[in-house]
Coordinates of C-alpha atoms in Angstrom, one line a residue:
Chain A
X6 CA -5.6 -22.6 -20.1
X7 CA -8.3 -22.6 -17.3
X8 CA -5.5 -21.8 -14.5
X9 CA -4.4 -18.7 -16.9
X10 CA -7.9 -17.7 -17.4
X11 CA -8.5 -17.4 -13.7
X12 CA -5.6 -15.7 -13.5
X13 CA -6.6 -12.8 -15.9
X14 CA -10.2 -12.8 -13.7
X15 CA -8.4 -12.6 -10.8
X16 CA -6.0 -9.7 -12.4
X17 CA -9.1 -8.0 -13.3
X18 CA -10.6 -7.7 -10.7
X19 CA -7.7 -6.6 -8.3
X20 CA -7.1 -4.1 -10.9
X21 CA -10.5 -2.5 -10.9
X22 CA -10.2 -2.6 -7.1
X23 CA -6.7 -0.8 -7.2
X24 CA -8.7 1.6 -10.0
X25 CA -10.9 2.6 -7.1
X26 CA -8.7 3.1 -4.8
X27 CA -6.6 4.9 -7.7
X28 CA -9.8 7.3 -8.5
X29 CA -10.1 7.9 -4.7
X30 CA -6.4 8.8 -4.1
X31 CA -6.5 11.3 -7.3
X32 CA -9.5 12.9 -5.9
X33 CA -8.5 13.2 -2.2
X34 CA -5.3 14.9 -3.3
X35 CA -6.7 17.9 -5.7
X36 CA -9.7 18.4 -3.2
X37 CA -7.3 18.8 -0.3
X38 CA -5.7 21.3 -2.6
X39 CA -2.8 19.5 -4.6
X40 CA -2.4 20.9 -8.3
X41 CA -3.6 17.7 -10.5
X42 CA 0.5 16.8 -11.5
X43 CA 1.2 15.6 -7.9
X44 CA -1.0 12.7 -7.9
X45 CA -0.2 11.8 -11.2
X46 CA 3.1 12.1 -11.5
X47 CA 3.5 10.5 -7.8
X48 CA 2.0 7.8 -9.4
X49 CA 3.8 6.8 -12.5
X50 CA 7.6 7.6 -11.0
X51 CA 6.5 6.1 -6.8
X52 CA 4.1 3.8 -7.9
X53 CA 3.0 2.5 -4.3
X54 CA -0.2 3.2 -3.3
X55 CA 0.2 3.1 0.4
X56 CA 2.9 5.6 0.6
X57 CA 1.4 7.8 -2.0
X58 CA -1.7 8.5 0.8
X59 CA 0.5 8.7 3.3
X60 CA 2.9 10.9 1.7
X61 CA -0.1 12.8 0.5
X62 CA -2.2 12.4 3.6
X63 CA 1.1 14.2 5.1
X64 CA 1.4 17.0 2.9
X65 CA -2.0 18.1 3.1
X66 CA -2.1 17.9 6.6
X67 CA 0.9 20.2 6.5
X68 CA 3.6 18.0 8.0
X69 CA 6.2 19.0 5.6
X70 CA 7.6 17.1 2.5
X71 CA 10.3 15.5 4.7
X72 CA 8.0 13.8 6.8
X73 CA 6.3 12.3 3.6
X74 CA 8.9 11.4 1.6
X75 CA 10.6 9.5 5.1
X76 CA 6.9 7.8 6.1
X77 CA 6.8 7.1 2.3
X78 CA 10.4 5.5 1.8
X79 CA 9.7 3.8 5.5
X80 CA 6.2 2.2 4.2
X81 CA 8.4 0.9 1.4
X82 CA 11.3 -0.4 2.4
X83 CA 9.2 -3.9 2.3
X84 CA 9.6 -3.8 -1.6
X85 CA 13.1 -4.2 -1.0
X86 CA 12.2 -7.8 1.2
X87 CA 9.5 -8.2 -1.7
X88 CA 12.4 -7.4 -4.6
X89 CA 14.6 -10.3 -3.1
X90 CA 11.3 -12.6 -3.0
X91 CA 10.9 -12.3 -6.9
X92 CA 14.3 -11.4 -8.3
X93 CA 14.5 -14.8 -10.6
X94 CA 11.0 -14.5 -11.3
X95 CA 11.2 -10.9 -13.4
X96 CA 14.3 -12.2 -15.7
X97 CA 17.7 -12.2 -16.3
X98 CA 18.0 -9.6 -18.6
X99 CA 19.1 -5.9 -18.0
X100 CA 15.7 -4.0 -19.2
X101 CA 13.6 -6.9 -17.6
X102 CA 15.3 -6.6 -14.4
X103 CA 15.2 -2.5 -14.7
X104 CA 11.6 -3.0 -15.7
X105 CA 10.4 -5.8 -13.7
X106 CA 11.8 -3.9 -10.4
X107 CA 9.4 -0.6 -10.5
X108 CA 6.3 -3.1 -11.2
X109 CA 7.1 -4.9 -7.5
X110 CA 4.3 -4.1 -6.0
X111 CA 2.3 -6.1 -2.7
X112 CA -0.2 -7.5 -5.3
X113 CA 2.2 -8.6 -8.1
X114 CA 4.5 -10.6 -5.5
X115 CA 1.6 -12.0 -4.4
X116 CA 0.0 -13.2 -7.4
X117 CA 3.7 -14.5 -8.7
X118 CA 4.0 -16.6 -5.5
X119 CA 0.8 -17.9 -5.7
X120 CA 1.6 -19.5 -9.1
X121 CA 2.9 -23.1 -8.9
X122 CA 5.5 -23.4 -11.2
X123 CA 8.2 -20.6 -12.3
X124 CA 6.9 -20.3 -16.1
X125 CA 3.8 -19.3 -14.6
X126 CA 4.5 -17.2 -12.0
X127 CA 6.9 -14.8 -14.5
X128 CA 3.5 -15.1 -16.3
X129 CA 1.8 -13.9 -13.1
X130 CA 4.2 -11.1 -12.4
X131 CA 4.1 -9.7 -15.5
X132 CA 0.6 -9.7 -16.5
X133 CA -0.6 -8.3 -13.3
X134 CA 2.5 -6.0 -13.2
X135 CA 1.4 -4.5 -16.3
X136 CA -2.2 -4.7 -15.8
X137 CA -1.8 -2.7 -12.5
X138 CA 0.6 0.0 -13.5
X139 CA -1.8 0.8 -16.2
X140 CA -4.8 1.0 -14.2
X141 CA -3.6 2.5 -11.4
X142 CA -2.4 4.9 -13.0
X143 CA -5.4 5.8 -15.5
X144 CA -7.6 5.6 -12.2
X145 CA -5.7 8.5 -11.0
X146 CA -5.6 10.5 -13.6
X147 CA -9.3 10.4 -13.6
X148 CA -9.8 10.7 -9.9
X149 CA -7.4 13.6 -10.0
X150 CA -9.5 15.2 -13.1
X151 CA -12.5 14.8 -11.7
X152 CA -11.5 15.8 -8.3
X153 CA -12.4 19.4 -8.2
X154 CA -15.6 18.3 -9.8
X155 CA -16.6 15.3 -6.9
X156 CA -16.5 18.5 -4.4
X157 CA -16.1 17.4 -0.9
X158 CA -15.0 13.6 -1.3
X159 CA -16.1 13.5 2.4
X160 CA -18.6 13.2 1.1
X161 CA -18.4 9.9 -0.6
X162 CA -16.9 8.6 2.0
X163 CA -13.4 8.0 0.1
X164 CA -11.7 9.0 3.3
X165 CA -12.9 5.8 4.7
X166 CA -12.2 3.0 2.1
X167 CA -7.8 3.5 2.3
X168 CA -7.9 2.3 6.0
X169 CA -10.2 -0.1 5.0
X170 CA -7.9 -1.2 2.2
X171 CA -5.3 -1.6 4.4
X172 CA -7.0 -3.7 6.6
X173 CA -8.1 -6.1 3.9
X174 CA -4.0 -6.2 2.8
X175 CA -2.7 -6.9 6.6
X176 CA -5.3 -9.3 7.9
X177 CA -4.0 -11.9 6.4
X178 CA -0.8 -11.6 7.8
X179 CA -2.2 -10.8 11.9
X180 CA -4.5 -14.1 11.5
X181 CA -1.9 -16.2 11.0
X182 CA 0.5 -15.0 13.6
X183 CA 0.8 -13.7 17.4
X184 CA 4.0 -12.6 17.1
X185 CA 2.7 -9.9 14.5
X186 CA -0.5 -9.8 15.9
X187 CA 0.8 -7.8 19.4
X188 CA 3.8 -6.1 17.5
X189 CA 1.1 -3.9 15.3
X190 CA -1.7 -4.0 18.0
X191 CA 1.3 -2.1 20.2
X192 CA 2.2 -0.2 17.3
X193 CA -1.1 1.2 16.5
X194 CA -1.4 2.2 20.0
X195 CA 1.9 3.7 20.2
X196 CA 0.3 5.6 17.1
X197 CA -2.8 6.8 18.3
X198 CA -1.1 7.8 21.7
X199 CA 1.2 10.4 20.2
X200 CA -1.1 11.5 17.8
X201 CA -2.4 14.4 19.2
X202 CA 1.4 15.8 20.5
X203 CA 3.8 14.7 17.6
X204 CA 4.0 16.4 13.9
X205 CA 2.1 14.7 11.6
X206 CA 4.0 11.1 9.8
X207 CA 5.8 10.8 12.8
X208 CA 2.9 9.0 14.6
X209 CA 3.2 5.7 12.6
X210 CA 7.3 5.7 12.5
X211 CA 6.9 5.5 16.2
X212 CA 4.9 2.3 15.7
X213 CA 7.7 0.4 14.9
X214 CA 8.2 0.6 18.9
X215 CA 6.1 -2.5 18.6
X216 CA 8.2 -5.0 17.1
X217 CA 10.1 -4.7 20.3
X218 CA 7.1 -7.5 21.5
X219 CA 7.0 -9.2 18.7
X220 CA 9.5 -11.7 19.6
X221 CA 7.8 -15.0 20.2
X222 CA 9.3 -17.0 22.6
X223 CA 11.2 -19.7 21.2
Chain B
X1064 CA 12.3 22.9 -6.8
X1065 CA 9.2 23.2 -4.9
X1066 CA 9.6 21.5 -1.4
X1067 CA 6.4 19.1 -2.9
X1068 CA 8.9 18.4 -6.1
X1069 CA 11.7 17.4 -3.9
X1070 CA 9.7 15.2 -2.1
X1071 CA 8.1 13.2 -5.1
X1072 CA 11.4 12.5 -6.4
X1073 CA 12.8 11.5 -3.0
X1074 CA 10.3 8.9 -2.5
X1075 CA 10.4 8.0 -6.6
X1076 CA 13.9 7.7 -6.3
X1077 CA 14.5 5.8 -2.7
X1078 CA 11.5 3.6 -3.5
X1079 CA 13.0 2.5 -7.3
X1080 CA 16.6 1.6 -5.2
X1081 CA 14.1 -0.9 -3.0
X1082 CA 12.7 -2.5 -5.6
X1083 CA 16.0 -3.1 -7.4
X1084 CA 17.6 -4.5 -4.2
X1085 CA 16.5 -7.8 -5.0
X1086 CA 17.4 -8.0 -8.9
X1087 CA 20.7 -6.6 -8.4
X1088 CA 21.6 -8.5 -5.4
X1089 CA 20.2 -11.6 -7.3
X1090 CA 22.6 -14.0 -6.5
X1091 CA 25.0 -12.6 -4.7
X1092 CA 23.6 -12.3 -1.6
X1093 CA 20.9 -14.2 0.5
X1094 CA 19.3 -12.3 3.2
X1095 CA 18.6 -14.2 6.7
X1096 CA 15.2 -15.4 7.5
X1097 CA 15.2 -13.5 10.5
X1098 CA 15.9 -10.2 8.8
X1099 CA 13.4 -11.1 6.0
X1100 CA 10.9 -11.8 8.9
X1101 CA 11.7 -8.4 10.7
X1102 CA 11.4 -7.0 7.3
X1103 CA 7.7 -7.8 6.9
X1104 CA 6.8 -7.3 10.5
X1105 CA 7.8 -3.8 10.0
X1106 CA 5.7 -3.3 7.4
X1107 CA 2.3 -5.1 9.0
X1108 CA 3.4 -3.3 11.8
X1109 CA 3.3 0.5 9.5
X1110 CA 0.4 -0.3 7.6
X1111 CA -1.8 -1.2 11.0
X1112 CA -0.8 2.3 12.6
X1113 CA -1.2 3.8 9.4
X1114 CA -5.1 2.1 9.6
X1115 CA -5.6 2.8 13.2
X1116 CA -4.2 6.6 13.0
X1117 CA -5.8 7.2 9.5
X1118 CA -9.3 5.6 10.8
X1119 CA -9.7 7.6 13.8
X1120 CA -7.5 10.7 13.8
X1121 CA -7.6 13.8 11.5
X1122 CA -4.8 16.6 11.8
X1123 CA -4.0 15.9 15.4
X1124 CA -7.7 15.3 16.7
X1125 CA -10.8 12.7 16.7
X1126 CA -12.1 12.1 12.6
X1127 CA -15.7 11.9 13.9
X1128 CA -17.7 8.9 14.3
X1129 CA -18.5 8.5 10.4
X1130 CA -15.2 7.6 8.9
X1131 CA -14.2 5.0 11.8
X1132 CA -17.5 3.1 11.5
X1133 CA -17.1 3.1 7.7
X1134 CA -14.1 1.7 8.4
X1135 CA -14.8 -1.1 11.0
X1136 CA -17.5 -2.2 8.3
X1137 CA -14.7 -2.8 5.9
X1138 CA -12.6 -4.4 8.4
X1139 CA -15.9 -6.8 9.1
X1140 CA -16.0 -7.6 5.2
X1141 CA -12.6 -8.1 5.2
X1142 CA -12.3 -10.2 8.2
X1143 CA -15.2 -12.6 6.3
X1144 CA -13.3 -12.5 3.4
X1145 CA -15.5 -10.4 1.2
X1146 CA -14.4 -9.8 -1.9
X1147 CA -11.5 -6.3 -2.2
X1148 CA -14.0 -4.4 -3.9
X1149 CA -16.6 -4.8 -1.5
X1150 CA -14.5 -4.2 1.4
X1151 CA -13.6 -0.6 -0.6
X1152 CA -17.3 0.5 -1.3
X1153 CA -18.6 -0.9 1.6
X1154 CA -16.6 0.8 4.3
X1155 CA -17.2 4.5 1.9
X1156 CA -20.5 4.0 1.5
X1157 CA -21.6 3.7 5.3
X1158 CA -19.6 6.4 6.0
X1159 CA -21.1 8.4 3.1
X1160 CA -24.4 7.4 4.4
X1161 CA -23.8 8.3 8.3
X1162 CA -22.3 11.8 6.7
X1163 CA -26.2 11.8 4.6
X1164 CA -27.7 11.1 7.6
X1165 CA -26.0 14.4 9.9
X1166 CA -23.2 12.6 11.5
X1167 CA -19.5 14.4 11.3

């Protein structure tokens, strides 16, 4: 029972984490001018928290919503890798599996993983599936309610804490290898050169330019 | 349909057919290690650009000095493995603080 009680700590706390991030995302979309049913409904049929600001961050900044459904769908595609990762962990049945799918999320795959045995890490999956769909989403809610009222969430400083999410999330993955290491450094760059010249989304597609030196050699 | 309807359910509906990849497929197919590797380079890759470019750029130009700082203190606490909600409220709250303070 201890392991499944640090479990639910652990749950908890990446859920009231997500909950800020959720209360920030509500509240930079209505400030920037969003009506309040974007971020909300964005969150309960995408469900993805990255692509939401980026699809967001994108319509705001008036590249079009083709640019941020295609960065959005791009920044996901890794749920696919991620669905094959868990597929016997959700279930066999049909409503599990229909259900289970729209909860695979970077945290749940990686709190299902991290279990060591598969009772438990279906255990994992779904409680912090559940757990993070409803918080997330009640975050939002509130972060979009209360936008308006927050005023400028400059600021607060919200504009700051997604890239800092993200950087939490990835460096994991750059400290333990090169290979991935150069492929986003190059990316980023790529990024940050075109900025200024390309429309708005396309800066980060062009990233992917970088896994050309990924490539360790063998 | 509002162009801002059309893309919601674009991205509702093209992220849902990711996610079920895997529990359809479930069995039937086993992906390469190699592609499954690309696969999640790719994404580091994205979300690094989508850091660096949402860090230090707004619209097409320079964010200001407030929000990048903010953000390299959050990278900091990440890097030494501070806890996810610190790494959130510490990289907003220095930027909130330089903003208090007069910087852009």
């Amino acid at each position: 029972m201890t392991a499944d009680r640090g479990l639910l700590r652990d749950v908890a706390l990446v859920c009231l984490a997500g909950g800020v991030v959720g209360v920030s995302f509500g509240a930079i979309a209505v400030a920037g001018g969003l009506p309040v049913w974007v971020p909300v409904v964005m969150s309960l049929v995408v469900y993805a928290g990255s692509a939401q600001f980026s699809a967001v961050g994108i319509l705001l900044a008036g590249g079009g919503p083709f640019a941020a459904a295609a960065t959005g769908l791009l920044l996901n595609t890794r749920t696919a890798a991620y669905s094959l990762a868990v597929a016997d962990i959700i279930g066999r049945r049909r409503a599990t599996r229909l259900i289970g799918a729209h909860l695979v999320t970077d945290e749940t795959v990686a709190f299902a993983l991290a279990q060591p045995d598969p009772r438990r890490r279906r255990a994992a999956f779904w409680i912090s599936g559940v757990g993070l769909f409803v918080s997330w989403n009640l975050c939002v809610l509130g972060g979009a309610l209360a936008g308006s009222a927050l005023g400028d969430t400059g600021t607060y400083g919200l504009d700051a804490a997604f890239p800092a999410v993200l950087a939490a999330l990835v460096l994991p993955a750059l400290r333990g290898d090169a290979g991935v290491r150069r492929a986003a450094l190059a990316g980023a760059a790529v990024a940050l050169a075109v900025t200024s010249v390309v429309p708005a989304g396309v800066p980060v597609l062009l990233a992917l330019a970088g896994l050309l030196v990924a490539r360790r050699p063998a | 349909m509002t162009p801002t309807v059309a893309a919601v359910l674009v991205l509702a509906v093209g992220t849902y057919a990711f996610r079920l990849v895997g529990p359809l497929l479930h069995g039937r197919v086993e992906l390469p290690a190699r592609v499954q590797e690309l696969l999640s380079t790719a994404a580091v890759v994205l979300l690094v650009a989508l850091l660096a470019t949402g860090a230090l750029t707004q619209a097409h130009g320079f964010a200001g000095w407030a929000r990048p700082l903010g953000v390299l203190v959050g990278g900091v606490l990440a890097w030494r493995r501070a806890p996810f909600v610190m790494v959130v409220l510490g990289a907003a709250a220095v930027t909130a603080l330089l903003r208090a303070a007069g910087m852009a």
